[in-house]
Amino acid sequence: LTKIGESAFFACSGITSIDFPESLIEIGESAFKNCTGLGKFEIPGNLEIIGKEAFSGCRNIKEITLPSSIKVIGASAFENCKGISEITIPEGVVELPTSAFKGCSGLVTVSLSETTEQIGDSAFYGCTKIESIDISHVKYLGAEVFSNCSSLVSIEIPSGVTAVGDSLFEKCRKLETIKLPDTIETIGASAFASCSSIVSITIPDNVSMIGDNAFEGCSKLTSIHIPDKIKKIGMSSFKDCSALQSVTGMKGVTEIGYKAFSNCRKLSE
């Protein structure tokens, strides 16, 4: 047996364990999706492909060890696998696709390989127990990657990444420390919205756009410097930043959007 096909065991909720043969190379799309009783299995050492939604909704899986043979992890492959607490991405996996571990609310520890360069939209959305993650080798981050990661405390975006995507850190309410590299050019809509623990953040000089609602609800943010390249401050960008006292720079700004600084009651300069 080399391949388990698409939806082969879809919603077989009575399956509790699987014994995969070593000859297995591919697990197809939705092969074990919503197998809610599945809790125990070992991925064979020759497996190369885990298809889209292959184990999505398998909420009783507690442990997964991905072998070094893995080359492709499909979109939503482990979405809503709420029992997984730890995952190590092996060397050879270049991309973590859209929603790969979305909703894995038990996930605490993530180890990315040095070859993982891209993290797709919503890959870790709603992983509410992740406190920190090393993304130092990543070159691209999609939208909503860490949105609703409510335990995330600190993160450093590596040099080479050019955009803070839409809602990238939205509702990361414990995020205190964020370091942006000089290569960042755009900060997307709602990128840091409701990050209510951020006290300060440095916007790099190469940033030319701050999207709508980018820092809305950052209620502990006390000051911000707007670099010269920024021409427009988006709608509600700093709305409800109730501790914001000082906004400096703004030499290149030609447009301030609707409610950009609404409810910034302490703003004096």
PDB file of C-alpha atoms in Angstrom:
ATOM      1  CA  LEU A   1       0.000   0.000   0.000  1.00  0.00           C
ATOM      2  CA  THR A   2       1.503   3.316  -1.121  1.00  0.00           C
ATOM      3  CA  LYS A   3      -1.479   5.682  -1.040  1.00  0.00           C
ATOM      4  CA  ILE A   4      -4.663   6.185   0.954  1.00  0.00           C
ATOM      5  CA  GLY A   5      -7.096   7.980  -1.325  1.00  0.00           C
ATOM      6  CA  GLU A   6      -9.316  11.012  -0.991  1.00  0.00           C
ATOM      7  CA  SER A   7     -11.927  10.768   1.797  1.00  0.00           C
ATOM      8  CA  ALA A   8     -11.126   7.065   2.241  1.00  0.00           C
ATOM      9  CA  PHE A   9     -12.137   7.038   5.906  1.00  0.00           C
ATOM     10  CA  PHE A  10     -13.964  10.354   6.078  1.00  0.00           C
ATOM     11  CA  ALA A  11     -15.985  10.723   9.310  1.00  0.00           C
ATOM     12  CA  CYS A  12     -15.350   7.166  10.485  1.00  0.00           C
ATOM     13  CA  SER A  13     -15.782   8.255  14.060  1.00  0.00           C
ATOM     14  CA  GLY A  14     -15.420   4.732  15.473  1.00  0.00           C
ATOM     15  CA  ILE A  15     -11.774   4.403  14.400  1.00  0.00           C
ATOM     16  CA  THR A  16      -9.530   4.856  17.449  1.00  0.00           C
ATOM     17  CA  SER A  17      -6.141   3.750  16.112  1.00  0.00           C
ATOM     18  CA  ILE A  18      -4.385   3.017  12.817  1.00  0.00           C
ATOM     19  CA  ASP A  19      -1.403   0.865  11.925  1.00  0.00           C
ATOM     20  CA  PHE A  20       0.096   2.360   8.774  1.00  0.00           C
ATOM     21  CA  PRO A  21       2.422   0.207   6.624  1.00  0.00           C
ATOM     22  CA  GLU A  22       5.976   1.415   6.042  1.00  0.00           C
ATOM     23  CA  SER A  23       5.323   1.380   2.287  1.00  0.00           C
ATOM     24  CA  LEU A  24       2.861   4.302   2.569  1.00  0.00           C
ATOM     25  CA  ILE A  25       3.947   7.411   0.625  1.00  0.00           C
ATOM     26  CA  GLU A  26       0.799   9.549   0.487  1.00  0.00           C
ATOM     27  CA  ILE A  27      -2.249  10.192   2.638  1.00  0.00           C
ATOM     28  CA  GLY A  28      -4.872  11.782   0.403  1.00  0.00           C
ATOM     29  CA  GLU A  29      -7.192  14.744   0.815  1.00  0.00           C
ATOM     30  CA  SER A  30      -9.672  14.375   3.701  1.00  0.00           C
ATOM     31  CA  ALA A  31      -8.612  10.739   4.137  1.00  0.00           C
ATOM     32  CA  PHE A  32      -9.297  10.762   7.883  1.00  0.00           C
ATOM     33  CA  LYS A  33     -11.173  14.032   8.195  1.00  0.00           C
ATOM     34  CA  ASN A  34     -13.563  14.134  11.163  1.00  0.00           C
ATOM     35  CA  CYS A  35     -12.466  10.765  12.498  1.00  0.00           C
ATOM     36  CA  THR A  36     -13.268  12.113  15.929  1.00  0.00           C
ATOM     37  CA  GLY A  37     -12.361   8.926  17.779  1.00  0.00           C
ATOM     38  CA  LEU A  38      -8.903   8.627  16.240  1.00  0.00           C
ATOM     39  CA  GLY A  39      -6.277   9.035  18.908  1.00  0.00           C
ATOM     40  CA  LYS A  40      -3.296   6.840  18.259  1.00  0.00           C
ATOM     41  CA  PHE A  41      -1.160   6.167  15.205  1.00  0.00           C
ATOM     42  CA  GLU A  42       2.418   6.427  14.007  1.00  0.00           C
ATOM     43  CA  ILE A  43       3.203   8.072  10.698  1.00  0.00           C
ATOM     44  CA  PRO A  44       5.474   5.747   8.704  1.00  0.00           C
ATOM     45  CA  GLY A  45       9.032   6.743   7.923  1.00  0.00           C
ATOM     46  CA  ASN A  46       8.614   6.876   4.133  1.00  0.00           C
ATOM     47  CA  LEU A  47       5.549   9.121   3.991  1.00  0.00           C
ATOM     48  CA  GLU A  48       6.070  12.149   1.742  1.00  0.00           C
ATOM     49  CA  ILE A  49       2.650  13.772   1.336  1.00  0.00           C
ATOM     50  CA  ILE A  50      -0.097  14.599   3.810  1.00  0.00           C
ATOM     51  CA  GLY A  51      -3.024  15.872   1.768  1.00  0.00           C
ATOM     52  CA  LYS A  52      -5.412  18.748   2.288  1.00  0.00           C
ATOM     53  CA  GLU A  53      -7.615  18.267   5.381  1.00  0.00           C
ATOM     54  CA  ALA A  54      -6.179  14.772   5.821  1.00  0.00           C
ATOM     55  CA  PHE A  55      -6.672  14.783   9.608  1.00  0.00           C
ATOM     56  CA  SER A  56      -8.846  17.879   9.969  1.00  0.00           C
ATOM     57  CA  GLY A  57     -11.259  17.648  12.866  1.00  0.00           C
ATOM     58  CA  CYS A  58      -9.522  14.678  14.503  1.00  0.00           C
ATOM     59  CA  ARG A  59      -9.822  16.267  17.897  1.00  0.00           C
ATOM     60  CA  ASN A  60      -8.620  13.290  19.934  1.00  0.00           C
ATOM     61  CA  ILE A  61      -5.166  13.030  18.366  1.00  0.00           C
ATOM     62  CA  LYS A  62      -2.719  13.750  21.172  1.00  0.00           C
ATOM     63  CA  GLU A  63       0.649  13.268  19.511  1.00  0.00           C
ATOM     64  CA  ILE A  64       2.050  13.451  15.991  1.00  0.00           C
ATOM     65  CA  THR A  65       5.636  12.837  14.936  1.00  0.00           C
ATOM     66  CA  LEU A  66       6.344  13.874  11.369  1.00  0.00           C
ATOM     67  CA  PRO A  67       9.174  11.862   9.793  1.00  0.00           C
ATOM     68  CA  SER A  68      12.042  13.457   7.895  1.00  0.00           C
ATOM     69  CA  SER A  69      10.623  12.055   4.647  1.00  0.00           C
ATOM     70  CA  ILE A  70       7.707  14.538   4.685  1.00  0.00           C
ATOM     71  CA  LYS A  71       7.862  17.014   1.805  1.00  0.00           C
ATOM     72  CA  VAL A  72       4.299  18.343   1.568  1.00  0.00           C
ATOM     73  CA  ILE A  73       1.714  19.207   4.210  1.00  0.00           C
ATOM     74  CA  GLY A  74      -1.635  20.129   2.695  1.00  0.00           C
ATOM     75  CA  ALA A  75      -3.898  23.046   3.579  1.00  0.00           C
ATOM     76  CA  SER A  76      -5.879  22.452   6.794  1.00  0.00           C
ATOM     77  CA  ALA A  77      -4.132  19.097   7.206  1.00  0.00           C
ATOM     78  CA  PHE A  78      -4.417  19.232  10.998  1.00  0.00           C
ATOM     79  CA  GLU A  79      -7.044  21.947  11.406  1.00  0.00           C
ATOM     80  CA  ASN A  80      -8.993  21.682  14.670  1.00  0.00           C
ATOM     81  CA  CYS A  81      -6.847  18.842  16.004  1.00  0.00           C
ATOM     82  CA  LYS A  82      -7.352  20.280  19.446  1.00  0.00           C
ATOM     83  CA  GLY A  83      -5.473  17.571  21.355  1.00  0.00           C
ATOM     84  CA  ILE A  84      -2.050  18.089  19.752  1.00  0.00           C
ATOM     85  CA  SER A  85       0.324  19.847  22.153  1.00  0.00           C
ATOM     86  CA  GLU A  86       3.607  19.730  20.248  1.00  0.00           C
ATOM     87  CA  ILE A  87       4.692  19.655  16.620  1.00  0.00           C
ATOM     88  CA  THR A  88       8.077  19.617  14.903  1.00  0.00           C
ATOM     89  CA  ILE A  89       8.207  20.453  11.213  1.00  0.00           C
ATOM     90  CA  PRO A  90      10.928  18.348   9.559  1.00  0.00           C
ATOM     91  CA  GLU A  91      13.668  19.544   7.230  1.00  0.00           C
ATOM     92  CA  GLY A  92      12.459  19.569   3.645  1.00  0.00           C
ATOM     93  CA  VAL A  93       9.092  21.185   4.313  1.00  0.00           C
ATOM     94  CA  VAL A  94       9.351  24.570   2.604  1.00  0.00           C
ATOM     95  CA  GLU A  95       5.803  25.781   3.160  1.00  0.00           C
ATOM     96  CA  LEU A  96       3.235  25.521   5.903  1.00  0.00           C
ATOM     97  CA  PRO A  97       0.033  26.086   3.945  1.00  0.00           C
ATOM     98  CA  THR A  98      -3.234  27.833   4.702  1.00  0.00           C
ATOM     99  CA  SER A  99      -4.852  26.781   7.997  1.00  0.00           C
ATOM    100  CA  ALA A 100      -2.386  23.914   8.501  1.00  0.00           C
ATOM    101  CA  PHE A 101      -2.817  23.981  12.300  1.00  0.00           C
ATOM    102  CA  LYS A 102      -5.720  26.393  12.578  1.00  0.00           C
ATOM    103  CA  GLY A 103      -7.788  25.893  15.707  1.00  0.00           C
ATOM    104  CA  CYS A 104      -5.276  23.569  17.366  1.00  0.00           C
ATOM    105  CA  SER A 105      -6.106  25.077  20.722  1.00  0.00           C
ATOM    106  CA  GLY A 106      -3.976  22.614  22.692  1.00  0.00           C
ATOM    107  CA  LEU A 107      -0.803  23.346  20.722  1.00  0.00           C
ATOM    108  CA  VAL A 108       1.911  24.732  23.002  1.00  0.00           C
ATOM    109  CA  THR A 109       5.230  24.058  21.270  1.00  0.00           C
ATOM    110  CA  VAL A 110       6.029  24.535  17.579  1.00  0.00           C
ATOM    111  CA  SER A 111       9.475  23.859  16.136  1.00  0.00           C
ATOM    112  CA  LEU A 112       9.993  24.974  12.550  1.00  0.00           C
ATOM    113  CA  SER A 113      12.826  23.654  10.429  1.00  0.00           C
ATOM    114  CA  GLU A 114      15.426  25.889   8.811  1.00  0.00           C
ATOM    115  CA  THR A 115      13.933  25.040   5.412  1.00  0.00           C
ATOM    116  CA  THR A 116      10.458  26.360   6.247  1.00  0.00           C
ATOM    117  CA  GLU A 117      10.356  29.694   4.420  1.00  0.00           C
ATOM    118  CA  GLN A 118       6.645  30.346   3.974  1.00  0.00           C
ATOM    119  CA  ILE A 119       3.748  30.280   6.414  1.00  0.00           C
ATOM    120  CA  GLY A 120       0.349  30.546   4.759  1.00  0.00           C
ATOM    121  CA  ASP A 121      -2.822  32.344   5.787  1.00  0.00           C
ATOM    122  CA  SER A 122      -4.279  31.362   9.170  1.00  0.00           C
ATOM    123  CA  ALA A 123      -1.700  28.592   9.659  1.00  0.00           C
ATOM    124  CA  PHE A 124      -1.779  28.961  13.462  1.00  0.00           C
ATOM    125  CA  TYR A 125      -5.023  30.915  13.805  1.00  0.00           C
ATOM    126  CA  GLY A 126      -6.617  30.304  17.174  1.00  0.00           C
ATOM    127  CA  CYS A 127      -3.726  28.322  18.642  1.00  0.00           C
ATOM    128  CA  THR A 128      -4.465  29.864  22.005  1.00  0.00           C
ATOM    129  CA  LYS A 129      -1.674  28.201  24.038  1.00  0.00           C
ATOM    130  CA  ILE A 130       1.359  29.166  21.947  1.00  0.00           C
ATOM    131  CA  GLU A 131       3.448  31.625  23.977  1.00  0.00           C
ATOM    132  CA  SER A 132       6.419  32.006  21.627  1.00  0.00           C
ATOM    133  CA  ILE A 133       7.654  30.669  18.295  1.00  0.00           C
ATOM    134  CA  ASP A 134      10.944  30.984  16.427  1.00  0.00           C
ATOM    135  CA  ILE A 135      10.298  32.070  12.836  1.00  0.00           C
ATOM    136  CA  SER A 136      13.840  33.265  12.165  1.00  0.00           C
ATOM    137  CA  HIS A 137      14.156  31.426   8.832  1.00  0.00           C
ATOM    138  CA  VAL A 138      10.772  32.462   7.457  1.00  0.00           C
ATOM    139  CA  LYS A 139      10.646  34.791   4.439  1.00  0.00           C
ATOM    140  CA  TYR A 140       6.901  35.119   3.963  1.00  0.00           C
ATOM    141  CA  LEU A 141       3.977  35.358   6.383  1.00  0.00           C
ATOM    142  CA  GLY A 142       0.404  35.283   5.132  1.00  0.00           C
ATOM    143  CA  ALA A 143      -2.668  36.940   6.617  1.00  0.00           C
ATOM    144  CA  GLU A 144      -4.028  35.928  10.037  1.00  0.00           C
ATOM    145  CA  VAL A 145      -1.126  33.536  10.682  1.00  0.00           C
ATOM    146  CA  PHE A 146      -1.131  34.180  14.449  1.00  0.00           C
ATOM    147  CA  SER A 147      -4.538  35.813  14.800  1.00  0.00           C
ATOM    148  CA  ASN A 148      -6.273  34.860  18.054  1.00  0.00           C
ATOM    149  CA  CYS A 149      -3.092  33.319  19.471  1.00  0.00           C
ATOM    150  CA  SER A 150      -4.132  34.789  22.776  1.00  0.00           C
ATOM    151  CA  SER A 151      -1.145  33.487  24.806  1.00  0.00           C
ATOM    152  CA  LEU A 152       1.564  34.738  22.424  1.00  0.00           C
ATOM    153  CA  VAL A 153       3.852  37.047  24.427  1.00  0.00           C
ATOM    154  CA  SER A 154       6.734  37.892  22.107  1.00  0.00           C
ATOM    155  CA  ILE A 155       7.869  37.365  18.532  1.00  0.00           C
ATOM    156  CA  GLU A 156      10.536  38.689  16.184  1.00  0.00           C
ATOM    157  CA  ILE A 157       9.802  38.942  12.488  1.00  0.00           C
ATOM    158  CA  PRO A 158      12.978  38.111  10.551  1.00  0.00           C
ATOM    159  CA  SER A 159      14.767  40.325   8.065  1.00  0.00           C
ATOM    160  CA  GLY A 160      13.571  39.674   4.530  1.00  0.00           C
ATOM    161  CA  VAL A 161       9.875  39.677   5.348  1.00  0.00           C
ATOM    162  CA  THR A 162       8.375  42.683   3.552  1.00  0.00           C
ATOM    163  CA  ALA A 163       4.814  42.806   4.885  1.00  0.00           C
ATOM    164  CA  VAL A 164       2.915  42.446   8.125  1.00  0.00           C
ATOM    165  CA  GLY A 165      -0.174  40.822   6.637  1.00  0.00           C
ATOM    166  CA  ASP A 166      -3.803  41.602   7.340  1.00  0.00           C
ATOM    167  CA  SER A 167      -4.817  40.541  10.864  1.00  0.00           C
ATOM    168  CA  LEU A 168      -1.441  38.842  11.329  1.00  0.00           C
ATOM    169  CA  PHE A 169      -1.497  39.352  15.115  1.00  0.00           C
ATOM    170  CA  GLU A 170      -5.091  40.433  15.635  1.00  0.00           C
ATOM    171  CA  LYS A 171      -6.402  39.655  19.137  1.00  0.00           C
ATOM    172  CA  CYS A 172      -3.011  38.513  20.424  1.00  0.00           C
ATOM    173  CA  ARG A 173      -3.984  40.132  23.707  1.00  0.00           C
ATOM    174  CA  LYS A 174      -0.856  39.102  25.647  1.00  0.00           C
ATOM    175  CA  LEU A 175       1.629  40.162  22.975  1.00  0.00           C
ATOM    176  CA  GLU A 176       4.016  42.585  24.665  1.00  0.00           C
ATOM    177  CA  THR A 177       7.132  42.531  22.510  1.00  0.00           C
ATOM    178  CA  ILE A 178       7.220  42.672  18.727  1.00  0.00           C
ATOM    179  CA  LYS A 179      10.277  43.477  16.651  1.00  0.00           C
ATOM    180  CA  LEU A 180       9.855  44.479  13.024  1.00  0.00           C
ATOM    181  CA  PRO A 181      12.821  44.339  10.607  1.00  0.00           C
ATOM    182  CA  ASP A 182      13.895  47.200   8.343  1.00  0.00           C
ATOM    183  CA  THR A 183      12.655  45.211   5.332  1.00  0.00           C
ATOM    184  CA  ILE A 184       8.983  45.732   6.268  1.00  0.00           C
ATOM    185  CA  GLU A 185       7.209  47.965   3.727  1.00  0.00           C
ATOM    186  CA  THR A 186       3.526  47.573   4.585  1.00  0.00           C
ATOM    187  CA  ILE A 187       1.456  46.985   7.712  1.00  0.00           C
ATOM    188  CA  GLY A 188      -1.832  45.412   6.732  1.00  0.00           C
ATOM    189  CA  ALA A 189      -5.397  45.981   7.871  1.00  0.00           C
ATOM    190  CA  SER A 190      -6.001  44.975  11.510  1.00  0.00           C
ATOM    191  CA  ALA A 191      -2.426  43.670  11.698  1.00  0.00           C
ATOM    192  CA  PHE A 192      -2.163  44.416  15.441  1.00  0.00           C
ATOM    193  CA  ALA A 193      -5.806  45.138  16.233  1.00  0.00           C
ATOM    194  CA  SER A 194      -6.765  44.379  19.850  1.00  0.00           C
ATOM    195  CA  CYS A 195      -3.161  43.665  20.854  1.00  0.00           C
ATOM    196  CA  SER A 196      -3.979  45.239  24.179  1.00  0.00           C
ATOM    197  CA  SER A 197      -0.629  44.516  25.898  1.00  0.00           C
ATOM    198  CA  ILE A 198       1.688  46.256  23.428  1.00  0.00           C
ATOM    199  CA  VAL A 199       3.226  49.333  25.066  1.00  0.00           C
ATOM    200  CA  SER A 200       5.571  50.368  22.261  1.00  0.00           C
ATOM    201  CA  ILE A 201       6.397  49.400  18.699  1.00  0.00           C
ATOM    202  CA  THR A 202       8.873  50.819  16.213  1.00  0.00           C
ATOM    203  CA  ILE A 203       7.563  51.219  12.688  1.00  0.00           C
ATOM    204  CA  PRO A 204      10.522  50.767  10.305  1.00  0.00           C
ATOM    205  CA  ASP A 205      11.508  53.653   8.048  1.00  0.00           C
ATOM    206  CA  ASN A 206      10.698  51.698   4.853  1.00  0.00           C
ATOM    207  CA  VAL A 207       7.017  51.339   5.721  1.00  0.00           C
ATOM    208  CA  SER A 208       4.890  53.249   3.225  1.00  0.00           C
ATOM    209  CA  MET A 209       1.406  52.092   4.256  1.00  0.00           C
ATOM    210  CA  ILE A 210      -0.516  51.514   7.466  1.00  0.00           C
ATOM    211  CA  GLY A 211      -3.756  49.684   6.753  1.00  0.00           C
ATOM    212  CA  ASP A 212      -7.220  50.269   8.158  1.00  0.00           C
ATOM    213  CA  ASN A 213      -7.625  49.316  11.836  1.00  0.00           C
ATOM    214  CA  ALA A 214      -3.943  48.338  11.988  1.00  0.00           C
ATOM    215  CA  PHE A 215      -3.477  49.237  15.675  1.00  0.00           C
ATOM    216  CA  GLU A 216      -7.094  49.631  16.730  1.00  0.00           C
ATOM    217  CA  GLY A 217      -7.638  48.730  20.369  1.00  0.00           C
ATOM    218  CA  CYS A 218      -3.956  48.708  21.333  1.00  0.00           C
ATOM    219  CA  SER A 219      -5.013  50.213  24.614  1.00  0.00           C
ATOM    220  CA  LYS A 220      -1.556  50.295  26.261  1.00  0.00           C
ATOM    221  CA  LEU A 221       0.314  51.856  23.339  1.00  0.00           C
ATOM    222  CA  THR A 222       1.686  55.164  24.608  1.00  0.00           C
ATOM    223  CA  SER A 223       3.562  56.618  21.624  1.00  0.00           C
ATOM    224  CA  ILE A 224       4.135  56.043  17.947  1.00  0.00           C
ATOM    225  CA  HIS A 225       6.485  57.490  15.323  1.00  0.00           C
ATOM    226  CA  ILE A 226       5.169  57.683  11.762  1.00  0.00           C
ATOM    227  CA  PRO A 227       8.051  57.404   9.244  1.00  0.00           C
ATOM    228  CA  ASP A 228       8.446  59.850   6.362  1.00  0.00           C
ATOM    229  CA  LYS A 229       7.465  57.380   3.610  1.00  0.00           C
ATOM    230  CA  ILE A 230       3.933  56.954   4.956  1.00  0.00           C
ATOM    231  CA  LYS A 231       1.481  59.099   2.978  1.00  0.00           C
ATOM    232  CA  LYS A 232      -1.789  57.725   4.294  1.00  0.00           C
ATOM    233  CA  ILE A 233      -2.897  56.585   7.728  1.00  0.00           C
ATOM    234  CA  GLY A 234      -5.791  54.219   7.218  1.00  0.00           C
ATOM    235  CA  MET A 235      -9.293  54.313   8.624  1.00  0.00           C
ATOM    236  CA  SER A 236      -9.455  53.614  12.396  1.00  0.00           C
ATOM    237  CA  SER A 237      -5.721  52.811  12.376  1.00  0.00           C
ATOM    238  CA  PHE A 238      -5.238  53.933  15.985  1.00  0.00           C
ATOM    239  CA  LYS A 239      -8.840  53.995  17.128  1.00  0.00           C
ATOM    240  CA  ASP A 240      -9.340  53.185  20.817  1.00  0.00           C
ATOM    241  CA  CYS A 241      -5.628  53.488  21.625  1.00  0.00           C
ATOM    242  CA  SER A 242      -6.694  54.980  24.929  1.00  0.00           C
ATOM    243  CA  ALA A 243      -3.176  55.366  26.378  1.00  0.00           C
ATOM    244  CA  LEU A 244      -1.685  56.992  23.281  1.00  0.00           C
ATOM    245  CA  GLN A 245      -0.121  60.325  24.248  1.00  0.00           C
ATOM    246  CA  SER A 246       2.291  61.137  21.449  1.00  0.00           C
ATOM    247  CA  VAL A 247       2.377  60.766  17.660  1.00  0.00           C
ATOM    248  CA  THR A 248       5.574  62.023  16.028  1.00  0.00           C
ATOM    249  CA  GLY A 249       6.927  62.142  12.489  1.00  0.00           C
ATOM    250  CA  MET A 250       4.095  62.281   9.947  1.00  0.00           C
ATOM    251  CA  LYS A 251       6.155  64.513   7.618  1.00  0.00           C
ATOM    252  CA  GLY A 252       5.027  62.638   4.516  1.00  0.00           C
ATOM    253  CA  VAL A 253       1.391  62.122   5.521  1.00  0.00           C
ATOM    254  CA  THR A 254      -1.119  63.658   3.110  1.00  0.00           C
ATOM    255  CA  GLU A 255      -4.242  61.822   4.259  1.00  0.00           C
ATOM    256  CA  ILE A 256      -5.558  60.740   7.655  1.00  0.00           C
ATOM    257  CA  GLY A 257      -8.409  58.268   7.411  1.00  0.00           C
ATOM    258  CA  TYR A 258     -11.844  58.258   9.010  1.00  0.00           C
ATOM    259  CA  LYS A 259     -11.649  57.818  12.797  1.00  0.00           C
ATOM    260  CA  ALA A 260      -7.907  57.192  12.543  1.00  0.00           C
ATOM    261  CA  PHE A 261      -7.305  58.456  16.099  1.00  0.00           C
ATOM    262  CA  SER A 262     -10.842  58.228  17.467  1.00  0.00           C
ATOM    263  CA  ASN A 263     -11.074  57.792  21.258  1.00  0.00           C
ATOM    264  CA  CYS A 264      -7.375  58.490  21.801  1.00  0.00           C
ATOM    265  CA  ARG A 265      -8.317  60.542  24.831  1.00  0.00           C
ATOM    266  CA  LYS A 266      -4.764  61.096  26.135  1.00  0.00           C
ATOM    267  CA  LEU A 267      -3.322  62.234  22.823  1.00  0.00           C
ATOM    268  CA  SER A 268      -1.706  65.630  23.281  1.00  0.00           C
ATOM    269  CA  GLU A 269       0.851  65.921  20.493  1.00  0.00           C
TER     270      GLU A 269
END
